Tab-separated table of C-alpha atoms and ligand atoms in Angstrom:
chain	number	residue	atom	x	y	z
A	1033	UNK	CA	66.944	117.718	131.978
A	1034	UNK	CA	67.582	114.410	130.845
A	1035	UNK	CA	66.048	111.388	132.249
A	1036	UNK	CA	69.100	109.245	132.381
A	1037	UNK	CA	72.762	110.221	132.879
A	1038	UNK	CA	75.786	108.020	132.218
A	1039	UNK	CA	77.323	108.139	135.703
A	1040	UNK	CA	79.895	105.523	135.149
A	1041	UNK	CA	82.592	105.548	132.481
A	1042	UNK	CA	82.112	103.179	129.630
A	1043	UNK	CA	83.932	99.759	130.032
A	1044	UNK	CA	87.403	100.030	128.407
A	1045	UNK	CA	87.873	97.333	125.742
A	1046	UNK	CA	90.759	95.224	126.738
A	1047	UNK	CA	91.863	94.621	123.197
A	1048	UNK	CA	92.074	98.316	122.200
A	1049	UNK	CA	95.315	99.046	123.842
A	1050	UNK	CA	97.077	95.764	122.580
A	1051	UNK	CA	98.878	95.948	119.413
A	1052	UNK	CA	97.718	93.614	116.560
A	1053	UNK	CA	99.645	90.694	116.139
A	1054	UNK	CA	99.305	90.916	112.418
A	1055	UNK	CA	101.435	93.594	111.115
A	1056	UNK	CA	99.739	96.363	109.120
A	1057	UNK	CA	99.298	95.735	105.342
A	1058	UNK	CA	100.535	92.119	105.613
A	1059	UNK	CA	97.234	91.118	103.686
A	1060	UNK	CA	95.459	92.696	100.998
A	1061	UNK	CA	91.686	92.475	100.186
A	1062	UNK	CA	91.315	92.066	96.515
A	1063	UNK	CA	88.427	94.224	95.064
A	1064	UNK	CA	87.984	91.859	92.268
A	1065	UNK	CA	86.991	88.683	94.343
A	1066	UNK	CA	86.870	89.908	97.813
A	1067	UNK	CA	89.413	87.255	99.003
A	1068	UNK	CA	92.385	88.053	101.392
A	1069	UNK	CA	95.762	87.592	99.597
A	1070	UNK	CA	99.160	87.597	101.226
A	1071	UNK	CA	100.811	90.870	100.319
A	1072	UNK	CA	104.328	89.075	99.543
A	1073	UNK	CA	102.478	86.450	97.383
A	1074	UNK	CA	100.858	89.283	95.447
A	1075	UNK	CA	104.009	91.153	94.705
A	1076	UNK	CA	105.524	88.105	93.419
A	1077	UNK	CA	102.725	87.927	90.938
A	1078	UNK	CA	103.435	91.330	89.733
A	1079	UNK	CA	100.452	92.729	91.686
A	1080	UNK	CA	97.790	90.295	89.901
A	1081	UNK	CA	95.465	88.679	92.191
A	1082	UNK	CA	96.315	84.933	91.980
A	1083	UNK	CA	92.643	84.045	92.408
A	1084	UNK	CA	90.909	86.169	89.840
A	1085	UNK	CA	93.541	87.787	87.829
A	1086	UNK	CA	92.331	91.414	89.248
A	1087	UNK	CA	95.267	93.939	88.355
A	1088	UNK	CA	96.224	96.004	91.112
A	1089	UNK	CA	97.419	99.364	90.266
A	1090	UNK	CA	101.107	99.610	90.565
A	1091	UNK	CA	103.807	102.376	90.759
A	1092	UNK	CA	105.980	103.414	87.567
A	1093	UNK	CA	108.972	102.026	89.343
A	1094	UNK	CA	107.208	98.832	89.721
A	1095	UNK	CA	106.223	98.425	86.181
A	1096	UNK	CA	109.963	99.257	85.110
A	1097	UNK	CA	111.246	96.658	87.469
A	1098	UNK	CA	108.799	93.987	86.022
A	1099	UNK	CA	109.791	94.836	82.562
A	1100	UNK	CA	113.686	94.949	82.425
A	1101	UNK	CA	115.800	92.198	82.730
A	1102	UNK	CA	116.784	91.679	86.322
A	1103	UNK	CA	114.688	94.586	86.937
A	1104	UNK	CA	117.733	96.909	86.295
A	1105	UNK	CA	117.530	100.033	84.331
A	1106	UNK	CA	119.085	103.600	84.064
A	1107	UNK	CA	116.789	106.754	84.816
A	1108	UNK	CA	116.947	109.813	82.637
A	1109	UNK	CA	115.955	113.280	83.103
A	1110	UNK	CA	114.883	112.902	86.754
A	1111	UNK	CA	115.182	116.581	87.628
A	1112	UNK	CA	112.908	118.363	85.369
A	1113	UNK	CA	110.332	120.274	87.397
A	1114	UNK	CA	107.409	122.227	86.498
A	1115	UNK	CA	107.795	126.286	86.800
A	1116	UNK	CA	104.132	126.532	87.414
A	1117	UNK	CA	104.054	129.075	84.477
A	1118	UNK	CA	100.190	130.161	85.094
A	1119	UNK	CA	100.865	130.672	89.100
A	1120	UNK	CA	97.904	128.582	89.313
A	1121	UNK	CA	95.802	128.124	92.130
A	1122	UNK	CA	92.538	126.253	92.820
A	1123	UNK	CA	91.450	124.867	96.222
A	1124	UNK	CA	95.133	125.120	96.971
A	1125	UNK	CA	98.264	126.537	94.823
A	1126	UNK	CA	99.625	124.212	92.201
A	1127	UNK	CA	103.066	124.764	93.645
A	1128	UNK	CA	101.947	123.199	96.866
A	1129	UNK	CA	100.413	120.177	94.907
A	1130	UNK	CA	103.826	119.712	93.236
A	1131	UNK	CA	105.592	119.598	96.527
A	1132	UNK	CA	103.167	117.331	98.036
A	1133	UNK	CA	103.320	114.782	95.254
A	1134	UNK	CA	107.283	115.163	95.155
A	1135	UNK	CA	107.335	114.177	98.978
A	1136	UNK	CA	104.988	111.336	98.545
A	1137	UNK	CA	106.327	109.782	95.294
A	1138	UNK	CA	109.960	110.754	95.467
A	1139	UNK	CA	109.460	111.875	91.741
A	1140	UNK	CA	109.601	115.459	90.420
A	1141	UNK	CA	106.843	114.724	87.647
A	1142	UNK	CA	104.577	112.061	86.424
A	1143	UNK	CA	106.882	110.399	84.233
A	1144	UNK	CA	109.910	108.072	84.594
A	1145	UNK	CA	112.158	107.362	81.487
A	1146	UNK	CA	114.284	104.582	81.714
A	1147	UNK	CA	116.637	102.772	79.289
A	1148	UNK	CA	117.867	99.131	79.493
A	1149	UNK	CA	117.292	95.646	78.240
A	1150	UNK	CA	114.153	93.723	77.988
A	1151	UNK	CA	114.839	90.060	77.034
A	1152	UNK	CA	118.105	91.319	75.832
A	1153	UNK	CA	116.855	94.027	73.613
A	1154	UNK	CA	117.634	97.497	74.016
A	1155	UNK	CA	114.648	99.776	74.752
A	1156	UNK	CA	113.754	103.227	75.750
A	1157	UNK	CA	110.668	103.263	78.239
A	1158	UNK	CA	108.676	106.183	79.555
A	1159	UNK	CA	106.210	105.132	82.411
A	1160	UNK	CA	103.552	107.110	83.934
A	1161	UNK	CA	103.251	107.507	87.607
A	1162	UNK	CA	99.558	107.847	88.654
A	1163	UNK	CA	100.259	108.707	92.220
A	1164	UNK	CA	101.801	111.979	91.048
A	1165	UNK	CA	98.617	114.212	90.470
A	1166	UNK	CA	96.708	111.695	88.502
A	1167	UNK	CA	99.414	110.783	86.130
A	1168	UNK	CA	98.517	114.125	84.454
A	1169	UNK	CA	100.457	115.254	81.520
A	1170	UNK	CA	101.896	118.657	82.174
A	1171	UNK	CA	104.875	120.431	80.595
A	1172	UNK	CA	107.305	118.250	82.232
A	1173	UNK	CA	105.642	114.765	81.444
A	1174	UNK	CA	105.222	115.874	77.805
A	1175	UNK	CA	108.711	116.724	77.576
A	1176	UNK	CA	110.093	113.795	79.124
A	1177	UNK	CA	108.081	111.470	77.058
A	1178	UNK	CA	109.458	113.436	73.856
A	1179	UNK	CA	112.738	113.107	75.052
A	1180	UNK	CA	112.551	109.489	75.652
A	1181	UNK	CA	111.068	109.331	71.948
A	1182	UNK	CA	113.900	111.345	70.754
A	1183	UNK	CA	116.406	109.361	72.535
A	1184	UNK	CA	114.912	106.184	70.927
A	1185	UNK	CA	115.178	107.779	67.665
A	1186	UNK	CA	118.953	108.824	68.030
A	1187	UNK	CA	119.960	105.297	69.423
A	1188	UNK	CA	117.575	103.512	66.835
A	1189	UNK	CA	116.044	101.595	69.653
A	1190	UNK	CA	112.248	100.964	70.109
A	1191	UNK	CA	110.271	103.152	72.183
A	1192	UNK	CA	107.812	101.910	74.717
A	1193	UNK	CA	105.292	104.328	76.794
A	1194	UNK	CA	103.351	102.794	79.724
A	1195	UNK	CA	100.211	105.254	79.950
A	1196	UNK	CA	98.505	105.691	83.312
A	1197	UNK	CA	96.890	108.905	83.289
A	1198	UNK	CA	93.783	111.142	83.958
A	1199	UNK	CA	94.732	113.103	81.024
A	1200	UNK	CA	96.101	116.916	80.638
A	1201	UNK	CA	97.101	118.683	83.566
A	1202	UNK	CA	94.519	121.254	83.883
A	1203	UNK	CA	96.818	123.577	86.114
A	1204	UNK	CA	99.051	124.202	83.000
A	1205	UNK	CA	96.042	125.118	81.040
A	1206	UNK	CA	96.733	125.236	77.216
A	1207	UNK	CA	100.451	124.461	77.679
A	1208	UNK	CA	99.471	121.000	78.676
A	1209	UNK	CA	97.390	120.416	75.854
A	1210	UNK	CA	100.179	121.486	73.528
A	1211	UNK	CA	102.130	118.391	74.648
A	1212	UNK	CA	99.499	116.108	72.739
A	1213	UNK	CA	101.036	117.931	69.711
A	1214	UNK	CA	104.685	117.827	70.846
A	1215	UNK	CA	104.601	114.018	71.543
A	1216	UNK	CA	102.720	112.978	68.502
A	1217	UNK	CA	105.273	115.060	66.211
A	1218	UNK	CA	108.205	113.254	67.885
A	1219	UNK	CA	106.464	109.765	67.070
A	1220	UNK	CA	106.060	110.829	63.606
A	1221	UNK	CA	109.850	111.410	63.376
A	1222	UNK	CA	110.223	107.828	65.199
A	1223	UNK	CA	107.693	106.339	62.355
A	1224	UNK	CA	109.785	107.974	59.488
A	1225	UNK	CA	112.850	106.358	60.909
A	1226	UNK	CA	111.109	103.075	60.711
A	1227	UNK	CA	111.402	102.417	64.616
A	1228	UNK	CA	108.649	100.672	66.624
A	1229	UNK	CA	106.592	102.388	69.119
A	1230	UNK	CA	104.744	100.163	71.473
A	1231	UNK	CA	101.857	101.644	73.529
A	1232	UNK	CA	100.951	100.120	76.642
A	1233	UNK	CA	97.548	101.192	78.266
A	1234	UNK	CA	96.912	100.587	81.796
A	1235	UNK	CA	94.159	101.425	84.214
A	1236	UNK	CA	93.056	104.333	83.876
A	1237	UNK	CA	94.183	105.950	80.527
A	1238	UNK	CA	91.862	108.847	79.702
A	1239	UNK	CA	91.718	112.411	78.247
A	1240	UNK	CA	94.476	113.998	76.341
A	1241	UNK	CA	96.754	110.932	76.814
A	1242	UNK	CA	94.251	108.503	75.023
A	1243	UNK	CA	93.718	111.306	72.449
A	1244	UNK	CA	97.221	111.454	71.570
A	1245	UNK	CA	100.164	109.031	71.917
A	1246	UNK	CA	98.446	106.338	73.700
A	1247	UNK	CA	96.530	105.207	70.631
A	1248	UNK	CA	99.543	105.840	68.155
A	1249	UNK	CA	101.577	102.859	68.851
A	1250	UNK	CA	102.712	100.568	66.143
A	1251	UNK	CA	100.787	98.063	68.640
A	1252	UNK	CA	98.456	99.365	71.370
A	1253	UNK	CA	98.424	96.792	73.925
A	1254	UNK	CA	96.087	97.049	77.157
A	1255	UNK	CA	95.884	95.409	80.687
A	1256	UNK	CA	92.942	93.264	81.181
A	1257	UNK	CA	89.693	95.508	82.436
A	1258	UNK	CA	91.581	98.863	82.159
A	1259	UNK	CA	89.331	101.994	81.839
A	1260	UNK	CA	90.398	103.678	78.681
A	1261	UNK	CA	88.585	106.454	77.062
A	1262	UNK	CA	88.503	110.013	76.296
A	1263	UNK	CA	85.492	111.639	78.117
A	1264	UNK	CA	84.015	109.789	81.048
A	1265	UNK	CA	80.732	107.666	80.500
A	1266	UNK	CA	78.510	110.447	82.267
A	1267	UNK	CA	79.317	113.144	79.862
A	1268	UNK	CA	78.923	110.868	76.758
A	1269	UNK	CA	75.604	109.796	77.996
A	1270	UNK	CA	74.416	113.409	78.556
A	1271	UNK	CA	75.696	114.399	75.124
A	1272	UNK	CA	74.477	111.460	72.882
A	1273	UNK	CA	71.334	110.962	75.165
A	1274	UNK	CA	71.794	107.212	75.175
A	1275	UNK	CA	72.443	104.492	77.700
A	1276	UNK	CA	76.034	103.030	77.166
A	1277	UNK	CA	76.459	99.315	76.749
A	1278	UNK	CA	78.060	97.371	79.600
A	1279	UNK	CA	81.792	97.232	79.754
A	1280	UNK	CA	81.879	100.477	77.815
A	1281	UNK	CA	85.622	101.845	77.737
A	1282	UNK	CA	87.052	98.758	79.109
A	1283	UNK	CA	89.882	97.028	77.470
A	1284	UNK	CA	88.086	93.893	76.141
A	1285	UNK	CA	85.136	96.254	74.867
A	1286	UNK	CA	87.777	98.435	73.027
A	1287	UNK	CA	89.497	95.408	71.533
A	1288	UNK	CA	86.314	94.071	70.129
A	1289	UNK	CA	85.724	97.381	68.384
A	1290	UNK	CA	88.938	97.570	67.022
A	1291	UNK	CA	90.618	100.403	69.309
A	1292	UNK	CA	93.242	98.010	70.577
A	1293	UNK	CA	95.442	95.486	69.113
A	1294	UNK	CA	96.044	93.142	72.346
A	1295	UNK	CA	94.619	92.791	75.900
A	1296	UNK	CA	97.537	91.182	77.708
A	1297	UNK	CA	97.956	89.881	81.360
A	1298	UNK	CA	100.517	91.769	83.217
A	1299	UNK	CA	102.340	88.597	83.928
A	1300	UNK	CA	102.555	88.068	80.134
A	1301	UNK	CA	103.358	91.518	79.186
A	1302	UNK	CA	107.117	91.583	79.070
A	1303	UNK	CA	107.428	88.274	76.862
A	1304	UNK	CA	104.604	89.680	74.282
A	1305	UNK	CA	106.440	93.076	73.906
A	1306	UNK	CA	109.601	91.232	73.136
A	1307	UNK	CA	107.987	88.928	70.903
A	1308	UNK	CA	106.430	92.050	68.940
A	1309	UNK	CA	109.838	93.761	68.993
A	1310	UNK	CA	111.659	90.801	67.653
A	1311	UNK	CA	108.955	90.397	64.949
A	1312	UNK	CA	109.405	94.112	63.894
A	1313	UNK	CA	113.129	93.341	63.538
A	1314	UNK	CA	114.603	94.345	66.792
A	1315	UNK	CA	117.934	92.069	67.505
A	1316	UNK	CA	120.034	91.934	70.708
A	1317	UNK	CA	123.077	94.223	70.616
A	1318	UNK	CA	126.192	92.325	70.126
A	1319	UNK	CA	128.221	94.975	72.100
A	1320	UNK	CA	127.078	98.483	73.613
A	1321	UNK	CA	128.113	100.268	70.379
A	1322	UNK	CA	126.331	97.994	68.141
A	1323	UNK	CA	123.193	99.258	66.190
A	1324	UNK	CA	120.529	97.726	68.377
A	1325	UNK	CA	117.678	97.655	65.780
A	1326	UNK	CA	118.607	96.006	62.386
A	1327	UNK	CA	115.341	97.580	60.691
A	1328	UNK	CA	116.297	98.632	56.976
A	1329	UNK	CA	114.013	100.840	54.863
A	1330	UNK	CA	113.109	98.053	52.363
A	1331	UNK	CA	113.078	95.070	54.666
B	850	ZN	ZN1	90.941	88.505	93.287
């Protein structure tokens, strides 16, 4: 028998029922500086904190919008879907994961291929979507990136891949690992055709993506403080039995150690890419049929 009993109901809070006067999601707390930022202001600033320049993770569509002139581009191969060749099940069937991710993102896989103009230069861009099973690279993601590169090859336009990925997609086993070789082979062809490839690495770029195309750019450009690596720090510490230095696997550390060419603020990304492409010989097309890229073999 208890000594005390609650006979009366607890006093209901008068504010609990009232709807909040501040609409949900109008303000965002920055994980970098813990300041509150007005969401609209953040969006206008390409989702970079105006106070401390913390780069928020953004969707593939937001990236493409920020990169192309007037935010307009044409999407390609949107209907490629994984056939779940291994009929894989972990805690739940892979097929269900695919359906869930499609419902959440409106995409059929983790890559969006787009063409359009970037400061008047014709480019082919493949952007990875982290919200789709961690941006993992499976059969479809690999195929889409390959097709994007082949498209750049056939149109004689520069290729840009924006990586944001946890690596290869385990649910497709060895088939996902084969994408590394396939995309790399397509890039080798692009290289032989003397067309530029710019790799943009964003937070996070890890595993098989880092181990293949993300590091194969003629220019490898990263966003500030992005996590970029192959294996995670814990695995490395256990393997080499040493404490890892501060900032290990972050953009700035990798730049210092020669793994990257540039670390560029998202707000400067577009002009930086355009400048690099112009330096490499890209010229704006005079009409739609014109050869967009005036690169000659002995130039
Ligand atoms: Zn901040």
